[in-house]
Tab-separated table of C-alpha atoms in Angstrom:
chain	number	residue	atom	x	y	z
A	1	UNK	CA	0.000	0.000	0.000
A	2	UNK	CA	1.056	3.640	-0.995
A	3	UNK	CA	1.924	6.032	2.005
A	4	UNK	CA	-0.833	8.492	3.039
A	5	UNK	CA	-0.086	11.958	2.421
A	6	UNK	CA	-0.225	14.556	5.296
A	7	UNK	CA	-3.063	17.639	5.536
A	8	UNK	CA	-0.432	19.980	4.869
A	9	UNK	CA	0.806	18.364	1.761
A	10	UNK	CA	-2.749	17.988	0.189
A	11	UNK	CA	-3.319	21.841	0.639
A	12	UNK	CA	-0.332	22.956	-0.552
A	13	UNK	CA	-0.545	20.483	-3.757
A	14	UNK	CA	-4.159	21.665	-4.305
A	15	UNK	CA	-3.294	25.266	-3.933
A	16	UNK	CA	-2.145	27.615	-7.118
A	17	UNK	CA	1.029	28.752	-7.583
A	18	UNK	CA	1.497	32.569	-6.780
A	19	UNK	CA	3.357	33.146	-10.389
A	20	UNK	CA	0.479	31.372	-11.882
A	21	UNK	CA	-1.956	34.161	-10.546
A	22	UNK	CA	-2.456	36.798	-13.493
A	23	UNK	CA	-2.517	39.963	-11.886
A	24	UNK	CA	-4.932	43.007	-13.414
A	25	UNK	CA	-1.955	45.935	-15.062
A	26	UNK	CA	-2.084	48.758	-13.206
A	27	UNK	CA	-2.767	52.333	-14.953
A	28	UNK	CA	0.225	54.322	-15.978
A	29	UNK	CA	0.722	57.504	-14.471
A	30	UNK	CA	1.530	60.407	-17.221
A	31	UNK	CA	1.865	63.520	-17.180
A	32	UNK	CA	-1.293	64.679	-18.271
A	33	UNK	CA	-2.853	62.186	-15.186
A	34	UNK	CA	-3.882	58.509	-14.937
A	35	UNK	CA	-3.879	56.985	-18.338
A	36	UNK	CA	-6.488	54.177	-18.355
A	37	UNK	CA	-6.384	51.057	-19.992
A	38	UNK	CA	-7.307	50.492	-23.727
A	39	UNK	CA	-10.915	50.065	-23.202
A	40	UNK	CA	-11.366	53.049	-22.570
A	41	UNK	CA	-9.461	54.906	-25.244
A	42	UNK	CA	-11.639	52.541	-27.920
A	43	UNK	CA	-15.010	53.766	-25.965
A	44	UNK	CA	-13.606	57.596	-26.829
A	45	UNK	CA	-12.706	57.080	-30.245
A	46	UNK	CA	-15.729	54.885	-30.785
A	47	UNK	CA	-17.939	58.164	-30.147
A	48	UNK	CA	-15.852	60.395	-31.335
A	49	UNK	CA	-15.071	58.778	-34.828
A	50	UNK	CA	-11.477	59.107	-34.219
A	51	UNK	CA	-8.398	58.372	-32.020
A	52	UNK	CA	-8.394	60.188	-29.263
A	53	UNK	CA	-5.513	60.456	-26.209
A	54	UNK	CA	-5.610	59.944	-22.937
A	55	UNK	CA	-8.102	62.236	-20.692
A	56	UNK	CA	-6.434	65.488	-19.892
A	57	UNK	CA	-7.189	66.574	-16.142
A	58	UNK	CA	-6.129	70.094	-14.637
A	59	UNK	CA	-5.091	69.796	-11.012
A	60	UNK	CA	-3.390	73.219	-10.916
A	61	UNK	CA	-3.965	74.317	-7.146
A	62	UNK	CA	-3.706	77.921	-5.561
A	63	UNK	CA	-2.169	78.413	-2.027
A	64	UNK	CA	-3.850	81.140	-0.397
A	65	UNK	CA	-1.723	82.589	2.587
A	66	UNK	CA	-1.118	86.085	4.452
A	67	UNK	CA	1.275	87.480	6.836
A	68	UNK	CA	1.988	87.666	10.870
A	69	UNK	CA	0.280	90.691	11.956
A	70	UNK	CA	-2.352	91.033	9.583
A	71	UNK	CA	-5.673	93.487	10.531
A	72	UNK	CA	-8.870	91.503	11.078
A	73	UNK	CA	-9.922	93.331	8.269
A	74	UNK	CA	-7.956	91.508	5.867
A	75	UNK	CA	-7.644	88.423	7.005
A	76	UNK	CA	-11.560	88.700	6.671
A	77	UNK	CA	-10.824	89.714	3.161
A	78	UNK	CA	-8.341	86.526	2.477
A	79	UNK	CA	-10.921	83.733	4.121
A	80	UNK	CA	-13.346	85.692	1.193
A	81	UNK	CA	-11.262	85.212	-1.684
A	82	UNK	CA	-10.789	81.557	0.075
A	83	UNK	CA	-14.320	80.947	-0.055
A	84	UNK	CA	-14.672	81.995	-3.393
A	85	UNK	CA	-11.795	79.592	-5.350
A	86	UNK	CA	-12.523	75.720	-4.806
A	87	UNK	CA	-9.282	74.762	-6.125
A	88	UNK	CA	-7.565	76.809	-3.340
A	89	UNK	CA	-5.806	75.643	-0.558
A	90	UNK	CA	-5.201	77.841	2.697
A	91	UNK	CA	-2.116	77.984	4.690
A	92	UNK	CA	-0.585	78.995	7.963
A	93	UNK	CA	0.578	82.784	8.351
A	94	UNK	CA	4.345	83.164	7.094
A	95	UNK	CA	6.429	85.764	8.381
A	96	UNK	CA	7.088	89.032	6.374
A	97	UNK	CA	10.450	88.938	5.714
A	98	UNK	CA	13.157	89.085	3.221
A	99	UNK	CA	13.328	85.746	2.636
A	100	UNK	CA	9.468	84.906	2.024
A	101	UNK	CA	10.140	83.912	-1.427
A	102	UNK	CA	12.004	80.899	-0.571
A	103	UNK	CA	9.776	80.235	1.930
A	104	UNK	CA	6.321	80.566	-0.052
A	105	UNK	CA	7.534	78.580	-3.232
A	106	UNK	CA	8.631	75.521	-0.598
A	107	UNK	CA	5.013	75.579	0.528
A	108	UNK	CA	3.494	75.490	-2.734
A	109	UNK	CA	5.797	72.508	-3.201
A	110	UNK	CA	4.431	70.530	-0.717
A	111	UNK	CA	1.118	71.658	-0.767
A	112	UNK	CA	1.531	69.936	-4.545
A	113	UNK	CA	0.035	73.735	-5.932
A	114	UNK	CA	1.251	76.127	-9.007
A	115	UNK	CA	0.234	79.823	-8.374
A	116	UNK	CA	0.275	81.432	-4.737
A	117	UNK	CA	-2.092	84.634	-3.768
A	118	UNK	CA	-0.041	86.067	-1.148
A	119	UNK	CA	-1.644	88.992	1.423
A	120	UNK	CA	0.860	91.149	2.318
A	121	UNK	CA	0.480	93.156	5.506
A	122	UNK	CA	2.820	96.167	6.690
A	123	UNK	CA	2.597	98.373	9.659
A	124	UNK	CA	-1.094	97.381	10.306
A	125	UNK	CA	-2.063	99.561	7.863
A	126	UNK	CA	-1.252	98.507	3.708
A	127	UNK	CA	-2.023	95.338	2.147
A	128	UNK	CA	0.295	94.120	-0.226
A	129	UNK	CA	-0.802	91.116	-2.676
A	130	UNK	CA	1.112	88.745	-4.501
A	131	UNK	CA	0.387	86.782	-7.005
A	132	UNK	CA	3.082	84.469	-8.305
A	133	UNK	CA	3.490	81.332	-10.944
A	134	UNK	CA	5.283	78.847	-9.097
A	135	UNK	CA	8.479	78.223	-8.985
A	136	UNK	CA	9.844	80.121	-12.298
A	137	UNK	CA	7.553	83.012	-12.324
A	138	UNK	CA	6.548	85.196	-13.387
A	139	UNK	CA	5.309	87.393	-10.368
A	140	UNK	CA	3.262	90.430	-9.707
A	141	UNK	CA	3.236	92.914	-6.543
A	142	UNK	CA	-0.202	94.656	-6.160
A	143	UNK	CA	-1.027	97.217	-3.503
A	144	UNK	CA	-4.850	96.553	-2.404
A	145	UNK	CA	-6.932	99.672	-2.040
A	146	UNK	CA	-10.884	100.119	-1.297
A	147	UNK	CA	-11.351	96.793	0.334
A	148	UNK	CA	-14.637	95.665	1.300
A	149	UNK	CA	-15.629	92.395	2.904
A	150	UNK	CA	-19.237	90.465	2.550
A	151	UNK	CA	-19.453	90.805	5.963
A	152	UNK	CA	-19.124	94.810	5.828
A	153	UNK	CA	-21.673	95.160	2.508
A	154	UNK	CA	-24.132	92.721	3.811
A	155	UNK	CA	-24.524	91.526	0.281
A	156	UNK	CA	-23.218	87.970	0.649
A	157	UNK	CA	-26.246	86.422	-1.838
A	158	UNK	CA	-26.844	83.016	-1.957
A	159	UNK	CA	-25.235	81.908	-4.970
A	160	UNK	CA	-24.119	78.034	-4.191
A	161	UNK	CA	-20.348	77.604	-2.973
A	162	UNK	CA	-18.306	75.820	-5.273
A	163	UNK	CA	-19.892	76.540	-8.413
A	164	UNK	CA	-18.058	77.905	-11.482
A	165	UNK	CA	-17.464	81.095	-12.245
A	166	UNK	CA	-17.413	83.724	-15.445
A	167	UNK	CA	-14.374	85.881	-15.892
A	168	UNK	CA	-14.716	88.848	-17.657
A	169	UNK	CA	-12.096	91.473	-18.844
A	170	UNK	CA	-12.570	95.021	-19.940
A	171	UNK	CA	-11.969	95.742	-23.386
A	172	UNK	CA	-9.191	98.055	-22.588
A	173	UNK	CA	-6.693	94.647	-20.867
A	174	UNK	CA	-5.333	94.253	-24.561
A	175	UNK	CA	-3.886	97.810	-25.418
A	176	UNK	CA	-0.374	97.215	-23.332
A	177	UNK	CA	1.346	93.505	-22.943
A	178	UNK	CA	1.930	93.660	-19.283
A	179	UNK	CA	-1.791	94.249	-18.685
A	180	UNK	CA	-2.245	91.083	-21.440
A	181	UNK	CA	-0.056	89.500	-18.890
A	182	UNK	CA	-1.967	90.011	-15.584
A	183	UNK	CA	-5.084	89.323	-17.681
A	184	UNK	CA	-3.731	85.751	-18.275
A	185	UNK	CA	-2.393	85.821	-14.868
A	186	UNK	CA	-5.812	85.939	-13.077
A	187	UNK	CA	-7.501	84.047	-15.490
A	188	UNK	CA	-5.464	81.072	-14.398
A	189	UNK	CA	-5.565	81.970	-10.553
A	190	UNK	CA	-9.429	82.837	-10.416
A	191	UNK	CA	-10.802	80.040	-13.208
A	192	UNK	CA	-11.818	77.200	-11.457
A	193	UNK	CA	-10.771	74.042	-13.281
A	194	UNK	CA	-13.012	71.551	-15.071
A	195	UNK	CA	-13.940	68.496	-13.497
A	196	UNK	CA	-12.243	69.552	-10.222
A	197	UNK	CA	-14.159	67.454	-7.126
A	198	UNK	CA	-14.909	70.652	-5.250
A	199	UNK	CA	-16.157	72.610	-7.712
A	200	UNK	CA	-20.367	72.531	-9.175
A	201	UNK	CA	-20.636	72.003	-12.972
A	202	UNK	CA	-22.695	75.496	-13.477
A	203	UNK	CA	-22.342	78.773	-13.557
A	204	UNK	CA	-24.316	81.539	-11.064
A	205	UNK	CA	-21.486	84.042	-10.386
A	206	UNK	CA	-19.439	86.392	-12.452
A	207	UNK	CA	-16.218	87.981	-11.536
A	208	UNK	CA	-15.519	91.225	-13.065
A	209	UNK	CA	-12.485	92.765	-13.779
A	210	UNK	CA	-12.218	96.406	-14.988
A	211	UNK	CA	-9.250	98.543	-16.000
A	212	UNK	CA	-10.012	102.355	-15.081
A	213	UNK	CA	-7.089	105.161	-14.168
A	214	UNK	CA	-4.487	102.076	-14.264
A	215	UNK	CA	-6.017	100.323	-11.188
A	216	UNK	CA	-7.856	96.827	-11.810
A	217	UNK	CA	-11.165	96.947	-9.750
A	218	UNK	CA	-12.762	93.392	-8.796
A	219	UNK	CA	-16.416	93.257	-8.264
A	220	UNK	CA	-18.605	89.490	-7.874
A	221	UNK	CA	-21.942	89.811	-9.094
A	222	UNK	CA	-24.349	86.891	-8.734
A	223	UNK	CA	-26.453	85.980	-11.875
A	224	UNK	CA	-30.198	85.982	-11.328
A	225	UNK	CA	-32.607	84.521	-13.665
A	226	UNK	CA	-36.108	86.047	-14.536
A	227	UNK	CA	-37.489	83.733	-17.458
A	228	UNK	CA	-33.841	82.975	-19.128
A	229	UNK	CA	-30.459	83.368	-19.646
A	230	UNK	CA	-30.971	86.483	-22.286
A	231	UNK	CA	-33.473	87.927	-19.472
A	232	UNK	CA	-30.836	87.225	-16.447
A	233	UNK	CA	-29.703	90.173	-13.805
A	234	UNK	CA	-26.542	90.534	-12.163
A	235	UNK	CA	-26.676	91.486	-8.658
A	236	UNK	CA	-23.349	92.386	-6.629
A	237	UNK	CA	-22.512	90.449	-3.602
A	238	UNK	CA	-19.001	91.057	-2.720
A	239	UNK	CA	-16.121	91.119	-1.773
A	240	UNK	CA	-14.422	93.950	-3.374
A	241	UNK	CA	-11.275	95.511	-3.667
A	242	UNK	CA	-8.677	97.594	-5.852
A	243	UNK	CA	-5.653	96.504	-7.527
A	244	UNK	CA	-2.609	98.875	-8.013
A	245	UNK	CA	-0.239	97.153	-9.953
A	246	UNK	CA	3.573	98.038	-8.387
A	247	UNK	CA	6.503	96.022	-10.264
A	248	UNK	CA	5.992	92.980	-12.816
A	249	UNK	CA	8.932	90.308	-11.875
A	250	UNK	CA	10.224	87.378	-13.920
A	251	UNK	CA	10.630	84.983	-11.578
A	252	UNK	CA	8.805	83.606	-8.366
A	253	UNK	CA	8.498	86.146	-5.727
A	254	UNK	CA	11.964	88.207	-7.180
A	255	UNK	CA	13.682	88.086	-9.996
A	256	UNK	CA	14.398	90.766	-12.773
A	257	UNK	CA	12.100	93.627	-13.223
A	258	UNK	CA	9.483	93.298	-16.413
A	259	UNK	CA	7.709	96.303	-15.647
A	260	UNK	CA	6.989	99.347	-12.981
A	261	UNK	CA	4.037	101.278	-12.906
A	262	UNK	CA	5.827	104.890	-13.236
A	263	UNK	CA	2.592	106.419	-11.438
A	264	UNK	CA	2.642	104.434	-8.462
A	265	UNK	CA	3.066	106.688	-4.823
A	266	UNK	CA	4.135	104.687	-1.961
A	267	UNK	CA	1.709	104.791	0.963
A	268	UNK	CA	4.671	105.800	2.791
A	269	UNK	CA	5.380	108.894	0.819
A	270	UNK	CA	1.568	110.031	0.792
A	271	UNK	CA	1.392	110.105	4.489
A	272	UNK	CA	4.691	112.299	4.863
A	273	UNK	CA	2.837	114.506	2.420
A	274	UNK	CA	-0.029	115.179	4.677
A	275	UNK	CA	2.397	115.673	7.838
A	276	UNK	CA	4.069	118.372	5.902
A	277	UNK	CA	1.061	119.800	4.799
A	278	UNK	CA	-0.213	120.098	8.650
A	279	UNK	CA	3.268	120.959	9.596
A	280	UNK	CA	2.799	123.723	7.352
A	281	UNK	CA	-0.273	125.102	8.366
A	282	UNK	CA	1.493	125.387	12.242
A	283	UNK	CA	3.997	126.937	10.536
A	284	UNK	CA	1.756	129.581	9.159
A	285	UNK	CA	0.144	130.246	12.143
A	286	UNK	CA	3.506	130.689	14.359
A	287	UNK	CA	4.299	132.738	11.430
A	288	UNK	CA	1.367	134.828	11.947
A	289	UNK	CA	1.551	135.702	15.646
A	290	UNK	CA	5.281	136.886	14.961
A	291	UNK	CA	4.039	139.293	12.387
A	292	UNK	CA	1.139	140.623	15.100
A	293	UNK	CA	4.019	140.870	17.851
A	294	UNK	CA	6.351	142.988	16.034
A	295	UNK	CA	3.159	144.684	14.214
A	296	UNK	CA	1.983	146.052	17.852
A	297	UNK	CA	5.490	146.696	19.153
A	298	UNK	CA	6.840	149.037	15.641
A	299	UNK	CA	2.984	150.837	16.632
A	300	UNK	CA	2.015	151.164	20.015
A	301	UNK	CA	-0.894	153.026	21.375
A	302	UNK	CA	-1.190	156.377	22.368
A	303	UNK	CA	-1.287	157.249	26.066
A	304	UNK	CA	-5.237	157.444	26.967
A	305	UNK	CA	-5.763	160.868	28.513
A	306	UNK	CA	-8.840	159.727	30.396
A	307	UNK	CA	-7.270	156.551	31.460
A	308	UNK	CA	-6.617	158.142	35.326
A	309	UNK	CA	-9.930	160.355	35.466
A	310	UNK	CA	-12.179	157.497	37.527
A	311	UNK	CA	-9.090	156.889	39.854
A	312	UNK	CA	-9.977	159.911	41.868
C-alpha cells in the first residue's frame, strides 16, 4: 500500500502557484494624469469617430496665505477670496520677511500647488498682494486699495459655494502687454478648473475685472434669472477691492524687473505729504503771531488821557 499523504501536503498540492496568478496591469501615471487602460481609449474614439488620447485633467492648485500681523480686516478679506476659489488651498501665516520667497515657493511645493495669492500686511495699515506662478515666475506685486468684505456690505447672496465662475475682462486689458499679462495671470488663478471634485458644474457668479485710471477693480456679481439666460440680472454680492499694480517680476516672488508702474506713490510717501502739509499750516500760524508781535510793538498806542480820570 502507498503512504498516506499529510493535511499539509494535500493543501499545498491543491493550492495555485502565486506566479500562476495573473494579476490586473495597473494604470500608468503620465503627465497629463492617470492613463487608463485600452478600453477606454476605444469607448472615446468609438464616439468620437477618431483616435483620441488619454483624458487630460487640470489639477493646478492655488495656495492662499497672508502674513503675521495682519488686521482683522484683511484676514476677513483673504478667508473671502478663500471661499470663493474651490481649487484653493489655505495655509498657515508666514512671516514678512526678506526671505518669504524661498519660503512661499517651498510651501506650494508641498502643498503639490502652481500659483500662490499672497496677502501682504505692513505696519497694520497697507495690504500688499502677490500673485506668483510657481516656482519660475513670473510674479506680480499689487497694492490693495478700497477693500470691502461680505461681511461689511451685507450683500453675501446666496449663490451656491463651489460653483463655477465667469471671468470677464474690460476691453481696454489688450492695449499694453503687461496688462495682457496680468489678464492671463488671473484668469489662471481665479478660473476654477473643469472636473475639479470641489467645484459645481454650473455657472451663477461672475467675476468682473475692470481697467479704469491704471487700477484693476474686482467686483462678484451673482447671476439671477427672470425667465432665461438672455433675461438674467446681475446682482453684486461682494467682496471687493482695488488693484494697483507696483513692479511685474520674472521669476517667483523676485527676480528681474518686467515692468513698474511709473505712477505708483508709496503709501509711505503720501502720508509724509499730509504731515508736511499740517506741519505747514502750524507753521503759518507761528508765522502769523510773529508778524502781530512785532506789528503792535513798531505801533504802540497812544497814552489814553482819560485813562486816570475814575481813579480819583
Amino acid at each position: 500500500m502507498g503512504k498516506k499523504r499529510k493535511l499539509g501536503q494535500e493543501r499545498a498540492a491543491e493550492a495555485p502557484k502565486l506566479e500562476e496568478i495573473a494579476a490586473p496591469e495597473r494604470p500608468k501615471r503620465t503627465l497629463l494624469g492617470w492613463k487608463d487602460g485600452p478600453d477606454v481609449g476605444a469607448e472615446n474614439s468609438s464616439i468620437s469617430g477618431g483616435d483620441v488620447g488619454p483624458v487630460f485633467r487640470n489639477k493646478e492648485k492655488v495656495l492662499i496665505t497672508c502674513s503675521r500681523r495682519i488686521m482683522s480686516r484683511y484676514r476677513h478679506l483673504m478667508l473671502n477670496v478663500v471661499s470663493l476659489l474651490p481649487h484653493g488651498k489655505k495655509d498657515n501665516k508666514v512671516e514678512s520677511q526678506s526671505s518669504k520667497g524661498a519660503t512661499l515657493n517651498e510651501l506650494v511645493e508641498l502643498r503639490s500647488c502652481s500659483y500662490c495669492l499672497f496677502f501682504e500686511c505692513r505696519k497694520q495699515k497697507d495690504l500688499y498682494l502677490w500673485m506668483a506662478k510657481c516656482p519660475n515666475g513670473p510674479s506680480v506685486k499689487f497694492l490693495v486699495n478700497a477693500v470691502h468684505t461680505m461681511e461689511e456690505l451685507k450683500l453675501t447672496g446666496n449663490h451656491l459655494k463651489g460653483s463655477r465662475p465667469l471671468l470677464t475682462f474690460s476691453s481696454n486689458f489688450n492695449k499694453d502687454p503687461h496688462w495682457l499679462l496680468l489678464k492671463e495671470m488671473i484668469t489662471q488663478i481665479f478660473d476654477t478648473p473643469k472636473d475639479h471634485r470641489k467645484s459645481k458644474p454650473f455657472h451663477d457668479h461672475v467675476f468682473a475685472f475692470s481697467l479704469a485710471d491704471d487700477h484693476i477693480w474686482f467686483r462678484n456679481y451673482q447671476i439671477v434669472n427672470q425667465g432665461g439666460i438672455e433675461e438674467a440680472t446681475l446682482v453684486e454680492v461682494g467682496p471687493r477691492f482695488c488693484l494697483n499694480p507696483i513692479k511685474i517680476f520674472g521669476g517667483s516672488f523676485g527676480g528681474p524687473t518686467l515692468f513698474e508702474n511709473p505712477f505708483y506713490i508709496s503709501p509711505n510717501q503720501i502720508r509724509a505729504l499730509e504731515k508736511r502739509k499740517k506741519s505747514g499750516k502750524y507753521a503759518t500760524k507761528v508765522k502769523a503771531k510773529t508778524r502781530k508781535r512785532m506789528h503792535e510793538l513798531e505801533n504802540p498806542l497812544e497814552p489814553d488821557e482819560f485813562a486816570d480820570m475814575w481813579k480819583e
